[in-house]
Coordinates of C-alpha atoms and ligand atoms in Angstrom, one line a residue:
M467 CA 7.7 -28.8 -17.5
P468 CA 7.8 -26.0 -20.1
I469 CA 10.5 -23.5 -19.7
H470 CA 9.3 -19.9 -19.9
S471 CA 12.2 -17.8 -21.2
F472 CA 12.9 -14.1 -20.6
P473 CA 15.6 -13.2 -23.2
T474 CA 19.1 -11.8 -22.5
T475 CA 21.8 -13.4 -20.4
R476 CA 23.8 -10.4 -19.2
F477 CA 22.4 -10.4 -15.7
T478 CA 24.5 -11.8 -12.8
A479 CA 23.3 -14.3 -10.3
A480 CA 24.6 -15.2 -6.9
T481 CA 23.7 -16.7 -3.5
A482 CA 23.7 -14.1 -0.7
P483 CA 26.7 -14.5 1.6
G484 CA 26.4 -15.2 5.3
G485 CA 23.7 -18.0 5.3
L486 CA 23.7 -20.1 8.5
P487 CA 23.5 -23.9 8.5
L488 CA 19.8 -25.0 8.5
L489 CA 18.4 -21.5 9.0
G490 CA 20.1 -19.9 6.0
H491 CA 19.4 -16.2 5.7
A492 CA 16.2 -16.2 7.7
P493 CA 17.8 -14.7 10.9
A494 CA 19.3 -11.8 8.9
L495 CA 16.0 -11.2 7.2
L496 CA 14.1 -11.1 10.5
R497 CA 16.7 -9.2 12.5
R498 CA 17.6 -6.4 10.1
P499 CA 15.2 -6.8 7.2
F500 CA 15.7 -3.4 5.5
D501 CA 19.5 -3.2 5.5
F502 CA 19.7 -6.8 4.6
V503 CA 17.4 -6.6 1.6
A504 CA 18.8 -3.2 0.4
G505 CA 22.3 -4.7 0.6
L506 CA 21.5 -7.6 -1.7
A507 CA 21.9 -5.6 -4.9
A508 CA 25.6 -5.5 -4.3
H509 CA 25.9 -9.3 -4.8
G510 CA 24.1 -9.6 -8.1
D511 CA 21.1 -8.9 -10.3
L512 CA 19.3 -12.1 -9.1
V513 CA 20.2 -13.2 -5.6
R514 CA 19.3 -16.5 -4.1
L515 CA 18.4 -16.7 -0.4
R516 CA 18.0 -19.8 1.8
L517 CA 15.1 -19.3 4.2
G518 CA 15.2 -22.5 6.3
P519 CA 14.3 -25.3 3.9
L520 CA 13.1 -22.9 1.2
D521 CA 14.9 -21.1 -1.6
A522 CA 13.8 -17.6 -2.6
Y523 CA 15.1 -15.5 -5.4
V524 CA 15.3 -11.7 -5.1
A525 CA 15.2 -9.8 -8.4
C526 CA 17.5 -6.8 -7.7
H527 CA 17.9 -5.4 -11.2
P528 CA 15.1 -3.0 -12.4
E529 CA 15.0 -4.6 -15.8
L530 CA 14.5 -8.1 -14.2
V531 CA 11.8 -6.7 -12.0
R532 CA 10.0 -5.2 -15.0
R533 CA 10.2 -8.4 -16.9
L534 CA 9.0 -10.5 -14.0
L535 CA 6.1 -8.4 -13.1
D536 CA 5.1 -7.3 -16.6
E537 CA 5.2 -10.8 -18.1
D538 CA 3.0 -12.3 -15.5
H539 CA 2.0 -15.5 -17.4
A540 CA 4.7 -17.5 -15.6
H541 CA 3.8 -16.7 -12.0
D542 CA 0.8 -16.4 -9.7
G543 CA -0.2 -14.9 -6.5
G544 CA 0.4 -11.5 -4.9
G545 CA 1.0 -9.9 -1.6
P546 CA 3.7 -10.7 0.9
A547 CA 2.8 -14.4 1.4
P548 CA 0.0 -15.3 -0.9
D549 CA -0.2 -19.0 -0.3
S550 CA -0.4 -18.8 3.5
A551 CA -3.4 -16.5 3.4
P552 CA -6.3 -18.3 1.7
E553 CA -8.7 -17.0 4.3
A554 CA -7.3 -13.5 4.5
P555 CA -9.4 -11.1 2.5
G556 CA -11.6 -14.0 1.4
D557 CA -11.2 -14.2 -2.4
G558 CA -10.5 -10.5 -2.7
L559 CA -8.7 -9.2 -5.8
A560 CA -5.2 -9.0 -4.3
A561 CA -5.3 -12.7 -3.1
C562 CA -7.1 -14.4 -6.0
P563 CA -5.4 -16.6 -8.6
A564 CA -4.5 -15.2 -12.0
T565 CA -7.5 -16.3 -14.1
A566 CA -10.1 -15.1 -11.6
H567 CA -7.9 -12.0 -11.1
R568 CA -8.2 -10.8 -14.7
R569 CA -12.0 -11.1 -14.7
R570 CA -12.4 -9.3 -11.4
Q571 CA -9.8 -6.6 -12.2
R572 CA -11.6 -5.7 -15.4
M573 CA -14.8 -5.3 -13.4
L574 CA -13.2 -3.2 -10.7
Q575 CA -11.1 -0.8 -12.8
P576 CA -14.1 1.5 -13.4
A577 CA -14.2 2.1 -9.6
F578 CA -11.0 4.1 -10.1
H579 CA -11.9 5.8 -13.4
R580 CA -10.6 9.4 -13.6
A581 CA -14.1 10.7 -13.8
R582 CA -14.8 9.4 -10.3
L583 CA -11.8 10.8 -8.6
P584 CA -13.1 14.4 -8.0
G585 CA -16.1 12.8 -6.2
Y586 CA -13.8 10.7 -4.0
A587 CA -11.6 13.7 -3.4
A588 CA -14.5 15.8 -2.1
M589 CA -15.4 13.0 0.4
T590 CA -11.8 12.6 1.3
A591 CA -11.5 16.4 2.1
E592 CA -14.5 16.2 4.3
E593 CA -13.2 13.2 6.2
I594 CA -9.8 14.9 6.7
A595 CA -11.5 18.0 8.1
G596 CA -13.7 15.8 10.4
T597 CA -10.8 13.7 11.7
T598 CA -8.6 16.6 12.5
A599 CA -11.4 18.9 13.9
P600 CA -10.9 17.7 17.5
W601 CA -7.1 18.5 17.4
R602 CA -6.0 21.2 19.9
D603 CA -2.8 23.3 20.1
G604 CA -0.3 21.4 22.3
D605 CA -2.0 18.0 21.9
V606 CA 0.4 15.0 21.8
I607 CA -0.8 12.5 19.3
D608 CA 0.3 9.0 18.3
V609 CA 0.9 9.9 14.6
P610 CA 0.5 6.4 12.9
A611 CA -2.7 5.8 14.9
A612 CA -4.1 9.3 14.0
M613 CA -3.2 8.8 10.3
Y614 CA -4.7 5.4 10.3
R615 CA -8.0 6.8 11.8
L616 CA -8.0 9.3 9.0
T617 CA -7.4 6.8 6.1
T618 CA -10.0 4.3 7.5
A619 CA -12.5 7.1 7.7
V620 CA -11.7 8.1 4.1
T621 CA -11.9 4.6 2.7
A622 CA -15.1 3.7 4.6
R623 CA -16.7 6.9 3.4
C624 CA -15.7 6.3 -0.3
L625 CA -16.9 2.7 0.0
F626 CA -20.2 3.5 1.6
A627 CA -21.2 7.1 0.8
G628 CA -24.9 6.1 0.9
H629 CA -24.7 4.4 4.3
D630 CA -26.9 6.9 6.1
R631 CA -29.9 5.2 4.6
A632 CA -29.1 1.7 5.9
G633 CA -27.8 2.3 9.4
A634 CA -24.4 2.8 11.0
L635 CA -21.2 1.5 9.6
P636 CA -19.0 -0.8 11.8
G637 CA -17.1 1.5 14.2
Q638 CA -13.4 2.3 14.1
A639 CA -12.6 -0.6 16.5
S640 CA -14.3 -3.1 14.2
M641 CA -12.6 -1.7 11.1
D642 CA -9.3 -1.9 13.0
A643 CA -9.9 -5.6 14.0
I644 CA -10.5 -6.4 10.3
V645 CA -7.5 -4.6 8.9
R646 CA -5.2 -6.0 11.6
G647 CA -6.7 -9.5 11.5
A648 CA -6.6 -9.7 7.7
G649 CA -3.1 -8.2 7.8
R650 CA -1.9 -10.8 10.3
R651 CA -3.2 -13.6 8.1
V652 CA -1.4 -12.2 5.0
M653 CA 1.9 -12.0 7.0
M654 CA 1.4 -15.3 8.9
P655 CA 3.9 -17.9 7.9
L656 CA 2.0 -20.8 9.5
P657 CA -1.1 -22.0 7.6
G658 CA -4.0 -22.5 9.9
A659 CA -2.8 -20.1 12.6
G660 CA -5.7 -17.9 11.7
R661 CA -8.1 -20.5 13.0
L662 CA -6.6 -20.7 16.5
P663 CA -9.0 -19.5 19.2
T664 CA -6.9 -16.5 20.2
P665 CA -8.6 -13.2 21.3
G666 CA -7.3 -11.4 18.1
N667 CA -8.8 -14.2 15.9
R668 CA -12.1 -14.0 17.7
R669 CA -12.2 -10.2 17.3
Y670 CA -11.4 -10.5 13.6
R671 CA -14.2 -13.1 13.1
R672 CA -16.7 -11.0 15.0
A673 CA -15.7 -7.8 13.1
R674 CA -15.9 -9.6 9.7
Q675 CA -19.4 -10.8 10.6
D676 CA -20.4 -7.2 11.6
L677 CA -19.0 -5.9 8.3
R678 CA -20.7 -8.7 6.4
E679 CA -24.1 -7.8 7.9
V680 CA -23.6 -4.1 7.3
T681 CA -22.5 -4.7 3.7
G682 CA -25.4 -7.1 3.2
R683 CA -27.9 -4.4 4.4
L684 CA -26.2 -1.8 2.2
I685 CA -26.2 -4.1 -0.9
A686 CA -30.0 -4.8 -0.4
D687 CA -30.7 -1.1 0.1
Y688 CA -28.6 0.1 -2.9
R689 CA -30.2 -2.6 -5.1
A690 CA -33.7 -1.6 -4.0
D691 CA -33.2 2.1 -4.7
G692 CA -31.0 1.6 -7.8
T693 CA -29.2 5.0 -7.6
D694 CA -25.4 5.5 -8.0
H695 CA -24.2 6.9 -4.8
H696 CA -20.8 7.8 -6.5
D697 CA -19.0 5.4 -4.1
L698 CA -17.0 2.2 -4.5
L699 CA -20.0 0.0 -3.4
S700 CA -22.2 1.4 -6.2
V701 CA -19.4 0.5 -8.8
L702 CA -19.1 -3.0 -7.3
L703 CA -22.9 -3.5 -7.6
G704 CA -22.9 -2.3 -11.2
A705 CA -19.9 -4.3 -12.4
V706 CA -20.5 -6.9 -15.1
D707 CA -18.1 -9.2 -17.0
E708 CA -18.1 -9.9 -20.7
D709 CA -20.9 -12.4 -20.2
G710 CA -23.1 -9.9 -18.4
Q711 CA -22.5 -11.6 -15.0
G712 CA -22.2 -9.4 -12.0
L713 CA -20.4 -10.0 -8.7
S714 CA -22.2 -12.1 -6.1
D715 CA -22.9 -10.6 -2.7
A716 CA -20.1 -12.8 -1.3
E717 CA -17.6 -11.5 -3.9
I718 CA -18.6 -7.9 -3.2
H719 CA -18.0 -8.5 0.5
D720 CA -14.5 -9.8 -0.3
Q721 CA -13.7 -6.8 -2.4
V722 CA -14.8 -4.5 0.4
V723 CA -12.4 -6.2 2.7
T724 CA -9.7 -6.0 0.1
F725 CA -10.2 -2.2 -0.4
L726 CA -10.1 -1.7 3.4
L727 CA -7.0 -3.8 3.7
A728 CA -5.2 -2.4 0.7
G729 CA -6.1 1.2 1.1
T730 CA -5.8 2.1 4.8
E731 CA -2.5 1.1 6.3
T732 CA -0.6 1.9 3.1
T733 CA -1.7 5.5 2.9
A734 CA -1.5 5.9 6.7
A735 CA 2.1 4.7 6.6
T736 CA 2.9 7.2 3.8
L737 CA 1.5 10.1 5.8
S738 CA 3.3 9.1 8.9
W739 CA 6.6 8.9 7.1
A740 CA 6.0 12.2 5.5
W741 CA 5.6 13.9 8.9
T742 CA 8.8 12.3 10.1
L743 CA 10.7 13.4 7.1
L744 CA 9.3 16.9 7.1
A745 CA 10.3 17.3 10.8
A746 CA 13.8 16.1 10.0
N747 CA 14.1 18.5 7.1
P748 CA 12.9 21.9 8.2
A749 CA 14.1 23.6 5.0
V750 CA 11.7 21.5 2.9
R751 CA 8.9 22.0 5.5
E752 CA 9.3 25.8 5.2
R753 CA 9.0 25.6 1.5
L754 CA 5.9 23.4 1.9
H755 CA 4.4 26.0 4.2
A756 CA 5.1 28.7 1.7
E757 CA 3.4 26.7 -1.0
L758 CA 0.3 26.1 1.2
D759 CA 0.1 29.7 2.5
T760 CA 0.0 30.9 -1.1
V761 CA -2.5 28.4 -2.5
L762 CA -4.7 27.6 0.5
D763 CA -4.4 30.6 2.9
G764 CA -5.5 28.3 5.8
R765 CA -8.5 26.6 4.1
P766 CA -8.6 22.8 3.5
A767 CA -7.2 21.6 0.2
R768 CA -9.6 20.5 -2.6
H769 CA -9.3 18.4 -5.7
D770 CA -8.9 21.5 -8.0
D771 CA -6.0 22.7 -5.9
L772 CA -3.9 19.7 -6.9
P773 CA -2.2 21.3 -10.0
A774 CA -1.1 24.2 -7.7
L775 CA 0.6 21.9 -5.1
P776 CA 3.6 20.5 -7.0
L777 CA 5.9 20.5 -4.0
T778 CA 3.4 18.7 -1.9
A779 CA 3.1 16.1 -4.6
R780 CA 6.9 15.7 -4.9
I781 CA 7.0 15.2 -1.1
V782 CA 4.6 12.3 -1.5
S783 CA 6.6 10.8 -4.3
E784 CA 9.9 11.1 -2.3
T785 CA 8.3 9.7 0.8
L786 CA 7.1 6.7 -1.2
R787 CA 10.6 6.3 -2.6
L788 CA 12.3 6.2 0.8
Y789 CA 9.7 4.3 2.7
P790 CA 7.5 2.3 0.3
P791 CA 4.7 0.9 2.6
V792 CA 4.7 -2.3 0.6
W793 CA 8.4 -2.9 0.8
L794 CA 8.4 -6.5 -0.3
L795 CA 6.3 -8.3 -3.0
S796 CA 6.3 -12.0 -3.7
R797 CA 5.4 -14.1 -6.7
T798 CA 5.3 -17.9 -7.0
L799 CA 6.5 -19.3 -10.3
T800 CA 4.0 -21.6 -11.9
A801 CA 6.5 -22.9 -14.5
D802 CA 10.3 -23.4 -14.7
T803 CA 11.5 -20.0 -15.8
R804 CA 14.6 -18.3 -17.2
L805 CA 15.0 -15.1 -15.4
G806 CA 17.8 -12.9 -16.9
G807 CA 19.2 -16.1 -18.3
H808 CA 19.2 -18.0 -15.1
R809 CA 16.9 -21.0 -14.5
V810 CA 14.5 -20.6 -11.6
P811 CA 12.4 -23.7 -10.9
A812 CA 8.6 -23.9 -10.8
G813 CA 7.2 -23.4 -7.3
A814 CA 10.1 -21.0 -6.3
T815 CA 9.3 -17.8 -4.6
V816 CA 10.6 -14.7 -6.3
L817 CA 10.8 -11.5 -4.2
V818 CA 10.8 -7.9 -5.4
S819 CA 11.6 -5.2 -3.0
P820 CA 10.6 -1.6 -3.9
Y821 CA 12.7 -0.6 -0.8
L822 CA 15.8 -2.1 -2.4
L823 CA 15.1 -0.7 -5.9
H824 CA 14.4 2.8 -4.5
R825 CA 17.8 2.8 -2.7
R826 CA 20.0 1.9 -5.7
A827 CA 22.6 4.7 -5.9
D828 CA 22.9 4.1 -9.7
V829 CA 19.3 5.2 -10.1
F830 CA 18.8 7.6 -7.3
P831 CA 22.0 9.5 -6.4
C832 CA 22.5 9.9 -2.6
P833 CA 19.6 7.5 -2.1
G834 CA 19.2 8.0 1.6
R835 CA 18.7 11.7 1.3
F836 CA 15.1 13.1 1.4
D837 CA 15.2 15.3 -1.6
P838 CA 11.7 16.0 -3.1
D839 CA 13.4 18.1 -5.9
R840 CA 15.0 15.0 -7.4
W841 CA 11.5 14.6 -9.0
L842 CA 11.9 17.9 -10.8
T843 CA 14.5 16.3 -13.1
T844 CA 13.6 12.6 -13.0
A845 CA 10.5 13.2 -15.0
R846 CA 9.4 9.6 -15.4
P847 CA 11.5 7.0 -13.8
A848 CA 12.4 4.0 -16.0
A849 CA 10.1 1.0 -15.5
G850 CA 11.3 -1.2 -12.6
T851 CA 13.2 1.6 -10.8
Y852 CA 10.3 3.1 -8.9
A853 CA 7.6 0.8 -7.8
P854 CA 5.7 1.9 -4.7
F855 CA 2.5 0.7 -6.3
G856 CA 4.0 -2.5 -7.8
L857 CA 4.1 -3.1 -11.6
G858 CA 2.2 -5.1 -14.2
A859 CA -1.1 -6.9 -14.0
R860 CA -1.3 -6.9 -10.2
S861 CA -0.2 -3.3 -9.6
C862 CA -2.2 -1.1 -7.4
L863 CA -5.7 -0.1 -8.5
G864 CA -5.9 2.7 -6.0
D865 CA -2.6 4.5 -6.8
T866 CA -4.2 7.8 -7.8
F867 CA -6.8 7.5 -5.1
G868 CA -4.0 7.0 -2.5
T869 CA -1.7 9.7 -3.7
T870 CA -4.6 12.2 -4.0
E871 CA -5.6 11.4 -0.5
A872 CA -2.0 11.8 0.7
V873 CA -1.5 15.2 -1.0
L874 CA -4.9 16.5 0.3
A875 CA -4.1 15.3 3.8
I876 CA -0.6 16.7 3.9
A877 CA -1.7 20.0 2.4
T878 CA -4.7 20.5 4.7
I879 CA -2.9 19.4 7.9
A880 CA 0.4 21.2 7.2
A881 CA -1.5 24.4 6.3
R882 CA -2.7 24.6 9.9
W883 CA -0.4 22.4 12.0
T884 CA 3.2 21.8 12.7
I885 CA 3.9 18.2 13.8
T886 CA 6.9 18.0 16.1
P887 CA 8.2 14.5 17.1
T888 CA 8.6 13.9 20.8
P889 CA 12.4 14.4 21.5
G890 CA 14.4 11.4 22.7
R891 CA 12.2 8.8 21.0
P892 CA 13.9 7.8 17.8
V893 CA 11.5 6.6 15.1
R894 CA 12.3 3.2 13.5
P895 CA 10.9 1.5 10.4
V896 CA 8.8 -1.4 11.6
R897 CA 7.6 -4.2 9.4
G898 CA 3.9 -4.9 9.6
L899 CA 1.3 -5.1 7.0
S900 CA 2.9 -1.9 5.8
L901 CA 6.4 -0.4 6.6
S902 CA 5.6 2.1 9.3
P903 CA 7.5 4.5 11.6
R904 CA 7.2 3.5 15.3
P905 CA 7.1 4.6 18.0
F906 CA 6.0 8.0 16.8
T907 CA 4.3 10.5 19.1
A908 CA 4.4 14.2 18.3
T909 CA 3.1 17.5 19.5
L910 CA 0.7 19.6 17.5
T911 CA 1.4 23.3 17.2
R912 CA -1.1 25.5 15.5
R913 CA 0.5 27.7 12.8
Ligands
HEM1173 C1 0.1 5.0 -0.8 C2 -0.9 4.1 -0.8 C3 -0.8 2.8 -1.5 C4 0.3 2.0 -1.7 C5 1.8 2.3 -1.5 C6 -0.2 0.8 -2.4 C7 0.6 -0.2 -2.9 C8 0.1 -1.3 -3.5 C9 1.0 -2.4 -4.1 C10 2.5 -2.4 -4.1 C11 0.2 -3.3 -4.7 C12 0.6 -4.5 -5.5 C13 0.8 -5.7 -4.7 C14 1.4 -6.8 -5.5 O1 1.9 -6.6 -6.6 O2 1.5 -7.9 -5.0 C15 -1.2 -2.8 -4.5 C16 -2.3 -3.5 -4.9 C17 -3.6 -3.1 -4.7 N1 -4.0 -1.9 -4.1 FE1 -2.8 -0.5 -3.4 N2 -1.6 0.9 -2.5 C18 -2.0 2.1 -1.9 C19 -3.3 2.5 -1.8 C20 -4.4 1.9 -2.2 C21 -5.7 2.4 -2.1 C22 -6.1 3.7 -1.5 C23 -6.6 1.4 -2.6 C24 -8.1 1.4 -2.7 C25 -8.9 2.2 -2.1 C26 -5.7 0.3 -3.1 C27 -6.2 -0.8 -3.6 C28 -5.4 -1.8 -4.1 C29 -5.9 -3.1 -4.7 C30 -7.4 -3.4 -5.0 C31 -4.8 -3.8 -5.1 C32 -4.8 -5.2 -5.7 C33 -4.7 -5.0 -7.2 C34 -4.7 -6.3 -8.0 O3 -4.4 -7.3 -7.5 O4 -5.0 -6.2 -9.2 N3 -4.4 0.6 -2.8 N4 -1.2 -1.7 -3.8

């Protein structure tokens, strides 16, 4: 087996302490995942974990993370548990193997070209207005559920802006079944569990079938009329590789599910954390209100407001630092590899945790403090220190889309509403497809 070598040997390696016989570190990882993972950096730059019969290696040093994710020719896969999820988002971009990934990624990048962003932002602003229109003073809302409704509406609209011509989109319940069902498959440690006849699996299959039918109708309709609807589906339909080959209908369907899966819970979790952090830091919230009162004066935020909303943008960056929705990434090594001078065998799982990286006190002083102003001085963090959108070939395609959506949503909502968490119900980080605050209900007060 060839040995792929990353140069330099100055990185330390260790096995995490406290492993139990047979189970190893799995109980600690399950019981207190965030503290456990964040604490690993104290033991070394590359830390080995025993998870039952399996070994996993956690890259804790930013430079190791950069090398691992940038030099991706020695590993494959993506997402939290790539190999256990062959049926998750079909053969969508995030799940497909490296060779297919490169071809597909080149075809999809134009979907997120800068020139398209103002168009998406205009649709995003309309969906934010529509989702929050029914809110009334004194309403108590389930914040993660409300933010998830908002981001699903935005993603569905930006995927299918021309849907009016081809009939209704699948409803919120259907979208929900797809995102949760596909998410469960990505997180599921047992291969084949997705095929069991459980109610959740049945809902997922029905919803995917609905979405396949709607997408099929839309594809036929878009192909027949041949216009660019300035949405993601139009880009998918127009995409061609170097040989002039386009994506098949089945491939387009898989990408649609990938966008829904990748773009909804992540941005919803970011927004939910932002409301928790703003409520806990009233001085920052007052400064945010001052910024919004000056710039927006009560109206919804638009794409051309973005340069005038620097504090709102810093709040999003700082929220993503403290609570990166994708808190753990995994890669499977395809060759024996030297990582920071230490041999890691082919087939091993290497884990990267943005949560761990973002809480390194040597990079972010007082790492637990919510301090959006740290981004005034940390102009551009060194590669590998800040990775809410991953790094390298498989990093997020929708990063600007997602942050723009988050800034517009925070600005538009905070300009009109104060969100006050229900007292006596402490919010905890909960591991799901994304790292989310739960339970989190709050009262809306009109400003
Ligand atoms: C705050 C919001 C978001 C966060 C924190 C986030 C985070 C991430 C991360 C960490 C990855 C890399 C996974 C890995 O390396 O294994 C990723 C991949 C991806 N994201 Fe996002 N994402 C967000 C929003 C979005 C949005 C809005 C979209 C699309 C509408 C999107 C589309 C994708 C796609 C297509 C990939 C796969 C890229 C590839 O494999 O080449 N994301 N995202």
